[in-house]
PDB file of C-alpha atoms in Angstrom:
ATOM      1  CA  MET A   1     192.397 118.230 191.719  1.00 38.00           C
ATOM      2  CA  ALA A   2     195.349 120.350 192.753  1.00 34.00           C
ATOM      3  CA  VAL A   3     197.672 119.301 189.917  1.00 41.00           C
ATOM      4  CA  ALA A   4     195.069 120.074 187.265  1.00 38.00           C
ATOM      5  CA  ALA A   5     194.233 123.397 188.889  1.00 38.00           C
ATOM      6  CA  VAL A   6     197.872 124.469 188.797  1.00 35.00           C
ATOM      7  CA  LEU A   7     198.182 123.569 185.116  1.00 40.00           C
ATOM      8  CA  ALA A   8     194.907 125.166 184.081  1.00 39.00           C
ATOM      9  CA  GLY A   9     196.029 128.536 185.326  1.00 42.00           C
ATOM     10  CA  CYS A  10     199.604 128.475 184.135  1.00 43.00           C
ATOM     11  CA  GLY A  11     201.202 130.145 181.154  1.00 41.00           C
ATOM     12  CA  PRO A  12     204.741 129.528 179.954  1.00 39.00           C
ATOM     13  CA  ARG A  13     206.290 129.885 183.404  1.00 39.00           C
ATOM     14  CA  SER A  14     207.588 127.487 186.018  1.00 39.00           C
ATOM     15  CA  VAL A  15     206.409 126.885 189.558  1.00 40.00           C
ATOM     16  CA  GLU A  16     207.805 124.641 192.247  1.00 47.00           C
ATOM     17  CA  THR A  17     207.988 121.048 191.106  1.00 54.00           C
ATOM     18  CA  THR A  18     205.509 118.771 192.849  1.00 72.00           C
ATOM     19  CA  ARG A  19     206.551 115.446 194.296  1.00 78.00           C
ATOM     20  CA  ALA A  20     205.918 112.448 192.075  1.00 85.00           C
ATOM     21  CA  VAL A  21     202.653 110.567 192.415  1.00 87.00           C
ATOM     22  CA  HIS A  22     202.281 106.944 191.395  1.00 88.00           C
ATOM     23  CA  GLY A  23     199.724 104.321 190.444  1.00 85.00           C
ATOM     24  CA  ASP A  24     196.020 105.170 190.577  1.00 86.00           C
ATOM     25  CA  ALA A  25     196.716 108.684 191.883  1.00 88.00           C
ATOM     26  CA  ALA A  26     199.003 109.360 188.910  1.00 87.00           C
ATOM     27  CA  CYS A  27     196.361 107.981 186.509  1.00 86.00           C
ATOM     28  CA  ALA A  28     193.694 110.272 187.932  1.00 86.00           C
ATOM     29  CA  ALA A  29     196.034 113.276 187.783  1.00 87.00           C
ATOM     30  CA  LEU A  30     197.142 112.563 184.210  1.00 87.00           C
ATOM     31  CA  ASP A  31     193.544 112.068 183.051  1.00 85.00           C
ATOM     32  CA  SER A  32     192.612 115.397 184.632  1.00 86.00           C
ATOM     33  CA  VAL A  33     195.451 117.228 182.909  1.00 88.00           C
ATOM     34  CA  LEU A  34     194.671 115.741 179.494  1.00 87.00           C
ATOM     35  CA  ALA A  35     190.930 116.335 179.838  1.00 85.00           C
ATOM     36  CA  GLY A  36     191.462 119.897 181.033  1.00 88.00           C
ATOM     37  CA  SER A  37     193.916 120.945 178.320  1.00 91.00           C
ATOM     38  CA  LEU A  38     192.098 119.561 175.242  1.00 91.00           C
ATOM     39  CA  PRO A  39     188.498 120.114 174.034  1.00 88.00           C
ATOM     40  CA  ALA A  40     185.945 118.586 176.376  1.00 85.00           C
ATOM     41  CA  ARG A  41     184.592 115.253 175.197  1.00 84.00           C
ATOM     42  CA  PRO A  42     182.567 114.484 173.184  1.00 88.00           C
ATOM     43  CA  TRP A  43     184.274 116.316 170.333  1.00 88.00           C
ATOM     44  CA  LYS A  44     184.496 116.133 166.552  1.00 92.00           C
ATOM     45  CA  LEU A  45     187.172 117.171 164.075  1.00 94.00           C
ATOM     46  CA  ALA A  46     187.075 117.213 160.286  1.00 97.00           C
ATOM     47  CA  GLY A  47     189.380 118.434 157.553  1.00 97.00           C
ATOM     48  CA  ARG A  48     192.421 117.285 155.608  1.00 97.00           C
ATOM     49  CA  ALA A  49     194.783 114.453 156.537  1.00 96.00           C
ATOM     50  CA  THR A  50     198.288 113.565 155.400  1.00 95.00           C
ATOM     51  CA  PHE A  51     199.897 110.175 156.092  1.00 93.00           C
ATOM     52  CA  ASP A  52     203.619 109.726 155.386  1.00 92.00           C
ATOM     53  CA  VAL A  53     204.598 106.284 156.694  1.00 87.00           C
ATOM     54  CA  ASP A  54     207.451 104.632 154.793  1.00 80.00           C
ATOM     55  CA  ASP A  55     206.166 104.150 151.226  1.00 76.00           C
ATOM     56  CA  TYR A  56     202.564 104.646 152.345  1.00 80.00           C
ATOM     57  CA  ARG A  57     201.876 108.271 151.353  1.00 87.00           C
ATOM     58  CA  VAL A  58     198.254 109.292 151.277  1.00 90.00           C
ATOM     59  CA  ARG A  59     196.393 112.592 151.168  1.00 93.00           C
ATOM     60  CA  GLY A  60     192.683 113.009 151.731  1.00 95.00           C
ATOM     61  CA  ARG A  61     189.867 114.078 154.013  1.00 96.00           C
ATOM     62  CA  TYR A  62     188.946 112.767 157.448  1.00 97.00           C
ATOM     63  CA  ARG A  63     186.284 112.914 160.126  1.00 97.00           C
ATOM     64  CA  LEU A  64     187.102 112.104 163.741  1.00 95.00           C
ATOM     65  CA  ALA A  65     184.520 111.681 166.513  1.00 94.00           C
ATOM     66  CA  VAL A  66     185.424 110.986 170.140  1.00 90.00           C
ATOM     67  CA  ASP A  67     182.633 110.248 172.613  1.00 89.00           C
ATOM     68  CA  ALA A  68     182.406 110.933 176.337  1.00 84.00           C
ATOM     69  CA  ASN A  69     183.780 107.463 177.145  1.00 82.00           C
ATOM     70  CA  ALA A  70     186.883 108.009 174.951  1.00 80.00           C
ATOM     71  CA  SER A  71     185.746 105.664 172.193  1.00 87.00           C
ATOM     72  CA  ALA A  72     186.668 107.021 168.765  1.00 92.00           C
ATOM     73  CA  VAL A  73     185.685 106.678 165.110  1.00 95.00           C
ATOM     74  CA  PHE A  74     188.037 107.892 162.365  1.00 96.00           C
ATOM     75  CA  GLU A  75     186.841 107.997 158.752  1.00 96.00           C
ATOM     76  CA  PHE A  76     189.272 108.657 155.916  1.00 96.00           C
ATOM     77  CA  GLU A  77     188.936 108.974 152.147  1.00 95.00           C
ATOM     78  CA  GLY A  78     191.983 109.706 150.022  1.00 93.00           C
ATOM     79  CA  THR A  79     194.421 108.675 147.330  1.00 89.00           C
ATOM     80  CA  MET A  80     197.963 107.315 147.521  1.00 79.00           C
ATOM     81  CA  MET A  81     200.581 109.649 146.064  1.00 67.00           C
ATOM     82  CA  LEU A  82     202.246 106.805 144.153  1.00 65.00           C
ATOM     83  CA  GLY A  83     200.009 104.529 142.144  1.00 62.00           C
ATOM     84  CA  GLY A  84     196.817 106.503 142.688  1.00 67.00           C
ATOM     85  CA  HIS A  85     195.138 103.775 144.774  1.00 78.00           C
ATOM     86  CA  ARG A  86     192.010 105.001 146.492  1.00 87.00           C
ATOM     87  CA  GLU A  87     191.511 104.526 150.238  1.00 89.00           C
ATOM     88  CA  ASP A  88     188.133 104.591 152.001  1.00 94.00           C
ATOM     89  CA  VAL A  89     188.552 103.387 155.585  1.00 94.00           C
ATOM     90  CA  VAL A  90     186.738 103.554 158.906  1.00 96.00           C
ATOM     91  CA  LEU A  91     188.835 102.900 162.020  1.00 95.00           C
ATOM     92  CA  SER A  92     187.119 102.596 165.384  1.00 95.00           C
ATOM     93  CA  MET A  93     188.509 102.166 168.873  1.00 92.00           C
ATOM     94  CA  SER A  94     186.504 100.995 171.858  1.00 87.00           C
ATOM     95  CA  ALA A  95     188.261 100.107 175.116  1.00 80.00           C
ATOM     96  CA  ASP A  96     191.370  98.208 173.949  1.00 82.00           C
ATOM     97  CA  THR A  97     189.952  96.930 170.664  1.00 90.00           C
ATOM     98  CA  LEU A  98     190.669  98.349 167.223  1.00 93.00           C
ATOM     99  CA  ARG A  99     188.420  97.675 164.248  1.00 95.00           C
ATOM    100  CA  VAL A 100     188.999  98.586 160.603  1.00 95.00           C
ATOM    101  CA  LEU A 101     186.359  98.608 157.869  1.00 95.00           C
ATOM    102  CA  ASP A 102     187.974  98.884 154.439  1.00 94.00           C
ATOM    103  CA  ARG A 103     185.016 100.147 152.437  1.00 93.00           C
ATOM    104  CA  GLU A 104     187.015 100.362 149.225  1.00 91.00           C
ATOM    105  CA  ARG A 105     187.816  96.630 149.248  1.00 91.00           C
ATOM    106  CA  GLY A 106     184.879  95.307 151.266  1.00 93.00           C
ATOM    107  CA  ALA A 107     187.056  93.924 154.073  1.00 95.00           C
ATOM    108  CA  TYR A 108     186.700  94.026 157.880  1.00 96.00           C
ATOM    109  CA  TYR A 109     189.413  93.523 160.532  1.00 95.00           C
ATOM    110  CA  GLN A 110     189.319  93.384 164.315  1.00 94.00           C
ATOM    111  CA  GLY A 111     191.824  92.973 167.130  1.00 88.00           C
ATOM    112  CA  ALA A 112     194.874  90.911 166.155  1.00 91.00           C
ATOM    113  CA  ASP A 113     193.848  91.057 162.489  1.00 94.00           C
ATOM    114  CA  VAL A 114     194.264  94.852 162.638  1.00 92.00           C
ATOM    115  CA  ASP A 115     197.795  94.408 164.002  1.00 91.00           C
ATOM    116  CA  ASP A 116     198.602  92.054 161.112  1.00 92.00           C
ATOM    117  CA  LEU A 117     197.087  94.499 158.603  1.00 90.00           C
ATOM    118  CA  ILE A 118     199.173  97.404 159.903  1.00 88.00           C
ATOM    119  CA  GLU A 119     202.327  95.280 159.979  1.00 88.00           C
ATOM    120  CA  ARG A 120     201.876  94.404 156.305  1.00 87.00           C
ATOM    121  CA  GLY A 121     201.588  98.095 155.492  1.00 81.00           C
ATOM    122  CA  VAL A 122     204.355  99.601 157.651  1.00 82.00           C
ATOM    123  CA  HIS A 123     206.572  96.588 158.439  1.00 84.00           C
ATOM    124  CA  ALA A 124     206.323  97.092 162.204  1.00 85.00           C
ATOM    125  CA  ARG A 125     204.216  95.923 165.099  1.00 88.00           C
ATOM    126  CA  GLY A 126     203.237  98.132 167.975  1.00 87.00           C
ATOM    127  CA  ASN A 127     200.823  99.085 170.700  1.00 88.00           C
ATOM    128  CA  TRP A 128     198.562 101.045 168.360  1.00 90.00           C
ATOM    129  CA  VAL A 129     195.789 101.490 170.945  1.00 88.00           C
ATOM    130  CA  ALA A 130     198.237 103.212 173.287  1.00 86.00           C
ATOM    131  CA  ALA A 131     199.544 105.329 170.412  1.00 89.00           C
ATOM    132  CA  LEU A 132     196.066 106.483 169.388  1.00 89.00           C
ATOM    133  CA  ARG A 133     195.104 107.255 172.971  1.00 87.00           C
ATOM    134  CA  SER A 134     198.273 109.288 173.383  1.00 87.00           C
ATOM    135  CA  VAL A 135     197.624 111.290 170.207  1.00 89.00           C
ATOM    136  CA  MET A 136     194.001 111.997 171.125  1.00 87.00           C
ATOM    137  CA  GLY A 137     194.896 112.949 174.668  1.00 83.00           C
ATOM    138  CA  PHE A 138     193.330 110.414 176.958  1.00 73.00           C
ATOM    139  CA  ALA A 139     195.133 107.918 179.123  1.00 60.00           C
ATOM    140  CA  GLY A 140     192.620 105.059 179.053  1.00 62.00           C
ATOM    141  CA  ALA A 141     193.226 102.061 181.290  1.00 65.00           C
ATOM    142  CA  CYS A 142     195.779 102.745 184.002  1.00 72.00           C
ATOM    143  CA  PRO A 143     199.214 101.362 182.985  1.00 69.00           C
ATOM    144  CA  ARG A 144     200.952  98.916 185.270  1.00 67.00           C
ATOM    145  CA  GLU A 145     203.577 101.508 186.135  1.00 80.00           C
ATOM    146  CA  LEU A 146     202.850 105.234 186.036  1.00 86.00           C
ATOM    147  CA  GLU A 147     204.607 108.140 187.674  1.00 89.00           C
ATOM    148  CA  MET A 148     203.671 111.802 187.280  1.00 90.00           C
ATOM    149  CA  ARG A 149     205.022 115.135 188.451  1.00 90.00           C
ATOM    150  CA  THR A 150     204.600 118.749 187.266  1.00 86.00           C
ATOM    151  CA  ASP A 151     206.491 122.015 187.406  1.00 80.00           C
ATOM    152  CA  GLY A 152     203.483 124.048 186.240  1.00 71.00           C
ATOM    153  CA  GLU A 153     204.482 124.232 182.575  1.00 77.00           C
ATOM    154  CA  HIS A 154     205.409 120.590 182.041  1.00 88.00           C
ATOM    155  CA  VAL A 155     203.952 117.306 183.206  1.00 91.00           C
ATOM    156  CA  SER A 156     206.474 114.472 183.143  1.00 92.00           C
ATOM    157  CA  GLY A 157     207.086 111.002 184.452  1.00 90.00           C
ATOM    158  CA  LEU A 158     207.361 107.372 183.505  1.00 88.00           C
ATOM    159  CA  VAL A 159     204.820 105.061 181.907  1.00 85.00           C
ATOM    160  CA  ASP A 160     205.711 101.356 181.924  1.00 77.00           C
ATOM    161  CA  GLY A 161     209.412 102.245 182.056  1.00 78.00           C
ATOM    162  CA  GLY A 162     209.396 104.916 179.331  1.00 86.00           C
ATOM    163  CA  ALA A 163     209.575 108.657 179.889  1.00 90.00           C
ATOM    164  CA  TYR A 164     206.852 111.090 178.806  1.00 92.00           C
ATOM    165  CA  VAL A 165     206.596 114.894 178.863  1.00 94.00           C
ATOM    166  CA  LEU A 166     203.520 117.080 178.279  1.00 94.00           C
ATOM    167  CA  THR A 167     203.822 120.827 177.682  1.00 95.00           C
ATOM    168  CA  VAL A 168     200.860 123.027 178.631  1.00 92.00           C
ATOM    169  CA  ASP A 169     200.723 126.708 177.673  1.00 92.00           C
ATOM    170  CA  GLY A 170     197.866 128.912 178.838  1.00 89.00           C
ATOM    171  CA  GLY A 171     195.848 125.890 179.853  1.00 90.00           C
ATOM    172  CA  ARG A 172     196.208 124.252 176.407  1.00 94.00           C
ATOM    173  CA  LEU A 173     198.203 121.134 175.580  1.00 94.00           C
ATOM    174  CA  VAL A 174     200.696 122.175 172.890  1.00 96.00           C
ATOM    175  CA  ARG A 175     203.113 119.257 172.795  1.00 96.00           C
ATOM    176  CA  ALA A 176     203.412 115.707 174.097  1.00 95.00           C
ATOM    177  CA  SER A 177     206.343 113.322 173.930  1.00 94.00           C
ATOM    178  CA  TRP A 178     205.564 109.656 174.606  1.00 93.00           C
ATOM    179  CA  PRO A 179     207.546 106.380 174.497  1.00 90.00           C
ATOM    180  CA  ASP A 180     207.849 104.731 171.090  1.00 89.00           C
ATOM    181  CA  PRO A 181     204.735 102.527 170.651  1.00 88.00           C
ATOM    182  CA  THR A 182     206.397 100.209 168.123  1.00 86.00           C
ATOM    183  CA  ALA A 183     207.727  96.889 169.303  1.00 69.00           C
ATOM    184  CA  SER A 184     210.978  96.983 167.294  1.00 66.00           C
ATOM    185  CA  ARG A 185     214.255  97.275 169.194  1.00 62.00           C
ATOM    186  CA  THR A 186     216.028  98.451 166.041  1.00 66.00           C
ATOM    187  CA  PHE A 187     214.950 102.045 166.598  1.00 67.00           C
ATOM    188  CA  SER A 188     215.214 104.381 169.564  1.00 77.00           C
ATOM    189  CA  ASP A 189     212.356 106.748 168.814  1.00 88.00           C
ATOM    190  CA  ARG A 190     209.711 108.912 170.479  1.00 92.00           C
ATOM    191  CA  LEU A 191     206.075 109.558 169.656  1.00 94.00           C
ATOM    192  CA  ASP A 192     206.053 113.355 169.287  1.00 96.00           C
ATOM    193  CA  VAL A 193     202.624 115.027 169.118  1.00 97.00           C
ATOM    194  CA  ARG A 194     202.031 118.738 168.534  1.00 97.00           C
ATOM    195  CA  TYR A 195     198.700 120.514 168.938  1.00 97.00           C
ATOM    196  CA  GLU A 196     197.877 123.769 167.164  1.00 97.00           C
ATOM    197  CA  TRP A 197     195.287 126.212 168.488  1.00 96.00           C
ATOM    198  CA  ASP A 198     193.300 129.076 167.021  1.00 95.00           C
ATOM    199  CA  GLY A 199     192.373 130.749 170.286  1.00 92.00           C
ATOM    200  CA  THR A 200     190.387 128.116 172.149  1.00 91.00           C
ATOM    201  CA  ARG A 201     189.772 126.062 169.000  1.00 93.00           C
ATOM    202  CA  LEU A 202     191.960 123.059 168.249  1.00 95.00           C
ATOM    203  CA  SER A 203     193.112 123.647 164.655  1.00 96.00           C
ATOM    204  CA  GLY A 204     195.555 120.830 163.995  1.00 96.00           C
ATOM    205  CA  ILE A 205     197.396 117.753 165.264  1.00 96.00           C
ATOM    206  CA  THR A 206     200.750 116.454 164.020  1.00 97.00           C
ATOM    207  CA  ALA A 207     202.012 113.076 165.263  1.00 96.00           C
ATOM    208  CA  ALA A 208     205.464 111.810 164.312  1.00 96.00           C
ATOM    209  CA  LEU A 209     208.039 109.112 164.946  1.00 93.00           C
ATOM    210  CA  PRO A 210     211.023 111.232 163.827  1.00 93.00           C
ATOM    211  CA  VAL A 211     213.661 108.492 163.649  1.00 90.00           C
ATOM    212  CA  ARG A 212     211.448 106.299 161.491  1.00 89.00           C
ATOM    213  CA  GLY A 213     210.395 109.332 159.468  1.00 91.00           C
ATOM    214  CA  TRP A 214     206.686 108.672 160.006  1.00 93.00           C
ATOM    215  CA  ARG A 215     204.310 111.628 160.171  1.00 95.00           C
ATOM    216  CA  ILE A 216     200.544 112.075 160.321  1.00 95.00           C
ATOM    217  CA  VAL A 217     199.052 115.563 160.000  1.00 97.00           C
ATOM    218  CA  LEU A 218     195.414 116.399 160.713  1.00 97.00           C
ATOM    219  CA  THR A 219     194.271 119.898 159.755  1.00 97.00           C
ATOM    220  CA  VAL A 220     190.942 121.071 161.144  1.00 95.00           C
ATOM    221  CA  GLU A 221     188.656 123.039 158.818  1.00 92.00           C
TER     222      GLU A 221
END
């Protein structure tokens, strides 16, 4: 579509801002931009992962596979920095359902149980499906309220009342700022995602909630 075509050909320069589009048209445009500025699905990443979330500090190795329908499987094996506890986890996302297989402890969680598991670990609840979709660059189900506009270098708008901004350079998504996915009203934060490229190869993803001090780094090897 026209919006995606403008972005695909742009470098770090500005063009005339388009009028805002809403609803299903905005969903289709946003999906096109995300799909066109990240590796085509299906894709796989593997390498080293770092999780710094409150007292949960883990280093290890990961494998991430995303299929053509935007379902994802994330496998992680690592060790906590404090205490030396070993982690061996498989997280999968299909549609709006998260599943966690804790292979180290022989436990399985799905749906609301995953939310409870994460809350015990990080002391916060949130829309984790939306957060994961944002980090991996696909919009998923169309939000109730979505607005989108572009000036050629940036895509911006509102999603369910919160502002978002995507930065595209040379046809590649390099940064995305999304509303805070956590449900707490104590913080005023943003989900900040940065994408590193080695030519046309995606070489790393860093996702952070800066106010909370949370950061996840995926390095591609």
